[in-house]
Amino acid sequence: MDNHRVSMQVLSYTSPVSENVPASEAVRICKRANDILAEKVEAYPERFAAFATLPMADSEAAAAELERCVKELNFCGALLAGQFKGHFYEEERFSPIFEKAAELDVPVSFHPAPINPAVQDYYYTSPEYSPFVAGQFASAGFGWHVDAGIHEVRLILSGIFDKLPNLKIIAGHWGEAIPSYLERLDYMLPPQTTGLRKKVSDYYKENFYITPSGILSPMQFEYMVKLMGADHILWAVDYPYIREGDFYGFLKNAEFLTQEQKELIAHKNAERILHIKGEF
């Protein structure tokens, strides 16, 4: 953190910690996992914050755990990884979690996770390249980003943001490709087709906050600022998965940004939606 001039890091578990156990056990495991995170934050409160991990097998218990983490442990939101056993989170069964996040005014961060094996086999596996290449293609290379992006659109189409207009979603890797398709989504899925109050792009630009997740592409950065606005971009370097790069310099030296925009992206947006205090 010091080497890259990161003043505060939000700690999280970026893979499910309780998916393959009974619901009652999942609640216990998640509580313990969150307590461990809280210990790390308490040891360095000026440098660490945290996202809660939740027992998705029991939505009511997950909502209660989110409330405990925010009110008692001072966490700044929750992180969800992939789907839950093949179920996307727009399903009604998961509503208590998002209702609680909106009530508490904390965001839910979406992180990619391994995709459905049948989808992986159909789209990403080939006899013309190695299983290792297929695995990379299906995961961090491309596949799970597409999966996460589809998840974002499913949330919008479900109408959840009409019900919870204050709900905030954080999407990594420059929005998992969805921002580039907003115009197309608006054209093919207008309100008269979806039954929603707004266009798909309206929900995305109002309810979603995107991060670069260590993707240091100047052209992509400039495009995202123009599309989303500097007030909907949070700086994130995707540590420990991405370790190399001039993360500080990439933002500091972005000539297309005003100083005000740099400060929004570097820390002010995070201070506002995560309710934390950082520096730049």
Short mmCIF file of C-alpha atoms in Angstrom, two decimals:
data_model
loop_
_atom_site.label_atom_id
_atom_site.label_comp_id
_atom_site.label_asym_id
_atom_site.label_seq_id
_atom_site.Cartn_x
_atom_site.Cartn_y
_atom_site.Cartn_z
CA MET A 1 0.00 0.00 0.00
CA ASP A 2 2.78 2.42 0.88
CA ASN A 3 4.68 1.59 -2.32
CA HIS A 4 1.64 2.45 -4.44
CA ARG A 5 0.48 5.33 -2.23
CA VAL A 6 -2.77 3.61 -1.29
CA SER A 7 -3.95 5.25 1.89
CA MET A 8 -6.85 2.89 2.57
CA GLN A 9 -7.72 -0.62 1.37
CA VAL A 10 -11.14 -2.27 1.57
CA LEU A 11 -10.60 -5.89 2.62
CA SER A 12 -12.89 -8.63 1.36
CA TYR A 13 -13.26 -12.32 0.60
CA THR A 14 -13.46 -12.48 -3.19
CA SER A 15 -14.70 -16.08 -3.36
CA PRO A 16 -17.65 -17.69 -1.58
CA VAL A 17 -16.64 -18.90 1.87
CA SER A 18 -19.78 -20.90 2.68
CA GLU A 19 -21.43 -22.04 -0.54
CA ASN A 20 -20.91 -25.78 -0.11
CA VAL A 21 -22.17 -26.22 3.46
CA PRO A 22 -25.68 -26.29 5.01
CA ALA A 23 -27.33 -22.91 5.57
CA SER A 24 -26.96 -23.01 9.34
CA GLU A 25 -23.25 -23.73 9.04
CA ALA A 26 -22.89 -21.02 6.39
CA VAL A 27 -24.21 -18.44 8.85
CA ARG A 28 -21.64 -19.48 11.45
CA ILE A 29 -18.76 -19.50 8.97
CA CYS A 30 -19.61 -16.07 7.57
CA LYS A 31 -19.91 -14.55 11.03
CA ARG A 32 -16.50 -15.91 11.95
CA ALA A 33 -15.00 -14.74 8.66
CA ASN A 34 -16.38 -11.25 9.18
CA ASP A 35 -15.13 -11.16 12.76
CA ILE A 36 -11.63 -11.97 11.48
CA LEU A 37 -11.87 -9.09 8.99
CA ALA A 38 -13.04 -6.80 11.78
CA GLU A 39 -9.95 -7.71 13.80
CA LYS A 40 -7.71 -6.63 10.92
CA VAL A 41 -9.60 -3.37 10.51
CA GLU A 42 -9.49 -2.68 14.23
CA ALA A 43 -5.71 -3.18 14.23
CA TYR A 44 -5.22 -0.56 11.47
CA PRO A 45 -8.40 1.54 11.33
CA GLU A 46 -6.70 4.36 9.40
CA ARG A 47 -5.62 1.95 6.64
CA PHE A 48 -8.30 -0.76 6.38
CA ALA A 49 -12.05 -0.97 5.86
CA ALA A 50 -14.05 -4.09 4.94
CA PHE A 51 -16.87 -5.61 2.91
CA ALA A 52 -19.00 -8.29 4.56
CA THR A 53 -19.22 -11.82 3.23
CA LEU A 54 -22.74 -13.21 3.49
CA PRO A 55 -24.42 -16.63 3.87
CA MET A 56 -26.40 -16.55 0.63
CA ALA A 57 -28.16 -19.85 1.41
CA ASP A 58 -30.29 -17.95 3.94
CA SER A 59 -31.24 -14.50 2.70
CA GLU A 60 -32.84 -13.35 5.93
CA ALA A 61 -29.74 -14.39 7.89
CA ALA A 62 -27.56 -12.73 5.24
CA ALA A 63 -29.47 -9.47 5.62
CA ALA A 64 -29.10 -9.68 9.39
CA GLU A 65 -25.38 -10.35 9.07
CA LEU A 66 -24.98 -7.37 6.76
CA GLU A 67 -26.73 -5.19 9.33
CA ARG A 68 -24.47 -6.53 12.10
CA CYS A 69 -21.36 -5.91 10.02
CA VAL A 70 -22.34 -2.33 9.21
CA LYS A 71 -23.76 -1.27 12.56
CA GLU A 72 -21.49 -3.19 14.94
CA LEU A 73 -18.30 -3.82 12.96
CA ASN A 74 -18.36 -0.58 10.92
CA PHE A 75 -18.09 -2.37 7.56
CA CYS A 76 -18.78 -0.32 4.46
CA GLY A 77 -20.85 -2.75 2.39
CA ALA A 78 -20.90 -6.34 1.15
CA LEU A 79 -19.18 -8.31 -1.59
CA LEU A 80 -20.93 -11.06 -3.56
CA ALA A 81 -18.93 -13.44 -5.74
CA GLY A 82 -20.58 -14.91 -8.81
CA GLN A 83 -23.97 -16.58 -8.44
CA PHE A 84 -25.18 -18.90 -5.71
CA LYS A 85 -25.36 -22.48 -6.93
CA GLY A 86 -26.47 -21.38 -10.39
CA HIS A 87 -28.97 -18.80 -9.15
CA PHE A 88 -28.56 -15.13 -10.08
CA TYR A 89 -29.34 -12.55 -7.44
CA GLU A 90 -32.28 -10.88 -9.14
CA GLU A 91 -34.43 -13.75 -7.86
CA GLU A 92 -36.98 -12.78 -5.24
CA ARG A 93 -35.37 -15.10 -2.68
CA PHE A 94 -32.38 -12.74 -2.44
CA SER A 95 -34.41 -9.53 -2.05
CA PRO A 96 -33.85 -9.14 1.72
CA ILE A 97 -30.12 -8.65 1.15
CA PHE A 98 -30.51 -5.83 -1.34
CA GLU A 99 -33.33 -4.25 0.66
CA LYS A 100 -31.06 -4.18 3.70
CA ALA A 101 -28.16 -2.70 1.71
CA ALA A 102 -30.41 0.07 0.44
CA GLU A 103 -31.79 0.68 3.92
CA LEU A 104 -28.28 0.92 5.40
CA ASP A 105 -27.08 3.04 2.44
CA VAL A 106 -24.12 0.78 1.72
CA PRO A 107 -23.10 -0.67 -1.66
CA VAL A 108 -22.96 -4.27 -2.81
CA SER A 109 -19.79 -5.08 -4.75
CA PHE A 110 -20.02 -7.75 -7.45
CA HIS A 111 -16.89 -9.87 -7.97
CA PRO A 112 -16.50 -12.48 -10.72
CA ALA A 113 -16.32 -16.16 -9.82
CA PRO A 114 -16.03 -19.48 -11.68
CA ILE A 115 -18.81 -19.91 -14.21
CA ASN A 116 -21.25 -22.76 -14.85
CA PRO A 117 -19.22 -25.81 -16.01
CA ALA A 118 -21.59 -26.45 -18.92
CA VAL A 119 -21.14 -22.88 -20.13
CA GLN A 120 -17.39 -23.17 -19.72
CA ASP A 121 -17.28 -26.37 -21.73
CA TYR A 122 -19.49 -25.01 -24.52
CA TYR A 123 -17.98 -21.56 -24.97
CA TYR A 124 -14.37 -21.80 -23.86
CA THR A 125 -13.06 -25.35 -24.29
CA SER A 126 -11.51 -26.49 -27.55
CA PRO A 127 -9.31 -29.35 -28.77
CA GLU A 128 -7.21 -26.71 -30.54
CA TYR A 129 -5.68 -25.31 -27.35
CA SER A 130 -4.66 -26.61 -23.96
CA PRO A 131 -6.92 -27.08 -20.93
CA PHE A 132 -4.86 -24.38 -19.19
CA VAL A 133 -5.61 -21.88 -21.96
CA ALA A 134 -9.28 -22.87 -21.85
CA GLY A 135 -9.32 -22.34 -18.09
CA GLN A 136 -7.76 -18.89 -18.36
CA PHE A 137 -10.12 -17.98 -21.22
CA ALA A 138 -13.13 -19.08 -19.17
CA SER A 139 -12.06 -17.32 -16.00
CA ALA A 140 -9.98 -14.17 -15.50
CA GLY A 141 -9.15 -13.89 -19.20
CA PHE A 142 -12.73 -13.32 -20.32
CA GLY A 143 -15.42 -15.77 -19.23
CA TRP A 144 -16.21 -14.80 -15.71
CA HIS A 145 -16.20 -11.11 -16.64
CA VAL A 146 -18.91 -11.77 -19.21
CA ASP A 147 -20.78 -13.74 -16.56
CA ALA A 148 -20.56 -10.88 -14.07
CA GLY A 149 -21.66 -8.37 -16.71
CA ILE A 150 -24.70 -10.48 -17.58
CA HIS A 151 -25.49 -10.59 -13.88
CA GLU A 152 -25.49 -6.78 -13.78
CA VAL A 153 -27.94 -6.54 -16.68
CA ARG A 154 -30.20 -9.19 -15.15
CA LEU A 155 -30.44 -7.09 -12.00
CA ILE A 156 -31.51 -4.07 -14.02
CA LEU A 157 -34.08 -5.99 -16.07
CA SER A 158 -35.59 -7.48 -12.92
CA GLY A 159 -36.80 -4.03 -11.87
CA ILE A 160 -34.89 -4.03 -8.61
CA PHE A 161 -33.79 -0.42 -9.04
CA ASP A 162 -37.39 0.73 -9.49
CA LYS A 163 -38.11 -0.88 -6.12
CA LEU A 164 -34.83 0.24 -4.51
CA PRO A 165 -33.71 3.46 -6.23
CA ASN A 166 -31.06 4.02 -3.55
CA LEU A 167 -29.36 0.65 -4.13
CA LYS A 168 -25.72 0.98 -5.17
CA ILE A 169 -23.75 -1.70 -7.01
CA ILE A 170 -19.97 -1.68 -7.50
CA ALA A 171 -18.77 -3.41 -10.69
CA GLY A 172 -15.10 -4.15 -11.32
CA HIS A 173 -12.96 -4.37 -14.45
CA TRP A 174 -14.48 -1.22 -15.97
CA GLY A 175 -17.99 -2.59 -15.52
CA GLU A 176 -17.32 -6.06 -16.98
CA ALA A 177 -17.83 -4.75 -20.57
CA ILE A 178 -21.43 -3.60 -20.00
CA PRO A 179 -20.77 0.17 -20.30
CA SER A 180 -19.68 -0.33 -23.91
CA TYR A 181 -23.04 -1.93 -24.72
CA LEU A 182 -25.38 0.51 -23.00
CA GLU A 183 -26.48 2.17 -26.24
CA ARG A 184 -27.24 -1.23 -27.77
CA LEU A 185 -29.10 -2.38 -24.68
CA ASP A 186 -31.20 0.79 -24.72
CA TYR A 187 -32.07 0.23 -28.38
CA MET A 188 -32.95 -3.45 -28.09
CA LEU A 189 -34.52 -3.30 -24.60
CA PRO A 190 -36.37 0.03 -24.35
CA PRO A 191 -38.80 0.76 -21.47
CA GLN A 192 -41.82 -0.13 -23.60
CA THR A 193 -40.32 -3.64 -23.90
CA THR A 194 -38.94 -4.11 -20.39
CA GLY A 195 -41.76 -2.40 -18.50
CA LEU A 196 -39.17 -0.46 -16.51
CA ARG A 197 -39.47 3.22 -15.66
CA LYS A 198 -36.16 4.12 -17.28
CA LYS A 199 -33.69 3.03 -19.92
CA VAL A 200 -31.10 0.38 -19.05
CA SER A 201 -28.34 3.01 -19.34
CA ASP A 202 -30.14 5.30 -16.88
CA TYR A 203 -30.06 2.65 -14.17
CA TYR A 204 -26.46 1.80 -14.95
CA LYS A 205 -25.27 5.39 -14.79
CA GLU A 206 -27.27 6.14 -11.64
CA ASN A 207 -26.98 2.95 -9.58
CA PHE A 208 -23.64 1.47 -10.62
CA TYR A 209 -20.12 2.52 -9.70
CA ILE A 210 -17.28 1.02 -11.70
CA THR A 211 -13.64 0.41 -10.91
CA PRO A 212 -10.63 -0.29 -13.16
CA SER A 213 -9.53 -3.27 -11.05
CA GLY A 214 -5.95 -2.72 -12.13
CA ILE A 215 -6.68 -2.44 -15.88
CA LEU A 216 -4.39 0.45 -16.78
CA SER A 217 -5.69 1.41 -20.22
CA PRO A 218 -5.65 5.21 -20.80
CA MET A 219 -8.10 5.03 -23.71
CA GLN A 220 -10.51 2.89 -21.72
CA PHE A 221 -10.16 5.16 -18.70
CA GLU A 222 -10.98 8.29 -20.69
CA TYR A 223 -13.96 6.60 -22.34
CA MET A 224 -15.38 5.47 -19.01
CA VAL A 225 -15.07 8.95 -17.51
CA LYS A 226 -16.93 10.42 -20.48
CA LEU A 227 -19.60 7.73 -20.35
CA MET A 228 -20.17 7.28 -16.61
CA GLY A 229 -18.91 10.56 -15.20
CA ALA A 230 -16.06 10.90 -12.72
CA ASP A 231 -18.54 10.73 -9.85
CA HIS A 232 -19.30 7.06 -10.64
CA ILE A 233 -15.75 5.71 -10.78
CA LEU A 234 -13.92 4.31 -7.76
CA TRP A 235 -10.18 3.70 -7.82
CA ALA A 236 -9.23 0.05 -7.29
CA VAL A 237 -6.08 -1.85 -8.21
CA ASP A 238 -7.34 -5.44 -7.70
CA TYR A 239 -4.63 -6.40 -5.24
CA PRO A 240 -3.46 -9.13 -4.68
CA TYR A 241 -4.48 -10.44 -8.10
CA ILE A 242 -2.78 -7.52 -9.85
CA ARG A 243 0.53 -6.51 -8.29
CA GLU A 244 2.51 -4.72 -11.01
CA GLY A 245 1.92 -1.29 -12.51
CA ASP A 246 2.16 2.39 -11.67
CA PHE A 247 -1.32 2.62 -10.18
CA TYR A 248 -0.77 5.98 -8.52
CA GLY A 249 0.93 7.54 -11.54
CA PHE A 250 -1.75 6.25 -13.91
CA LEU A 251 -4.39 8.31 -12.14
CA LYS A 252 -2.16 11.22 -11.13
CA ASN A 253 -0.87 11.76 -14.67
CA ALA A 254 -4.15 11.32 -16.54
CA GLU A 255 -4.09 14.58 -18.53
CA PHE A 256 -7.75 14.36 -19.58
CA LEU A 257 -8.87 14.66 -15.95
CA THR A 258 -9.28 17.85 -13.97
CA GLN A 259 -7.89 17.94 -10.46
CA GLU A 260 -11.45 17.80 -9.14
CA GLN A 261 -12.14 14.65 -11.16
CA LYS A 262 -8.94 13.02 -9.91
CA GLU A 263 -9.95 13.69 -6.33
CA LEU A 264 -13.42 12.26 -6.92
CA ILE A 265 -12.02 9.04 -8.38
CA ALA A 266 -9.14 8.75 -5.91
CA HIS A 267 -11.08 9.17 -2.70
CA LYS A 268 -14.12 11.44 -2.60
CA ASN A 269 -16.49 8.97 -4.27
CA ALA A 270 -15.36 6.25 -1.87
CA GLU A 271 -15.81 8.56 1.08
CA ARG A 272 -19.34 9.31 -0.08
CA ILE A 273 -20.68 5.85 -0.87
CA LEU A 274 -18.52 3.75 1.48
CA HIS A 275 -18.63 6.26 4.32
CA ILE A 276 -14.87 6.10 4.83
CA LYS A 277 -12.14 8.72 4.91
CA GLY A 278 -9.09 8.58 2.64
CA GLU A 279 -6.43 10.84 1.20
CA PHE A 280 -4.84 11.53 -2.19
#
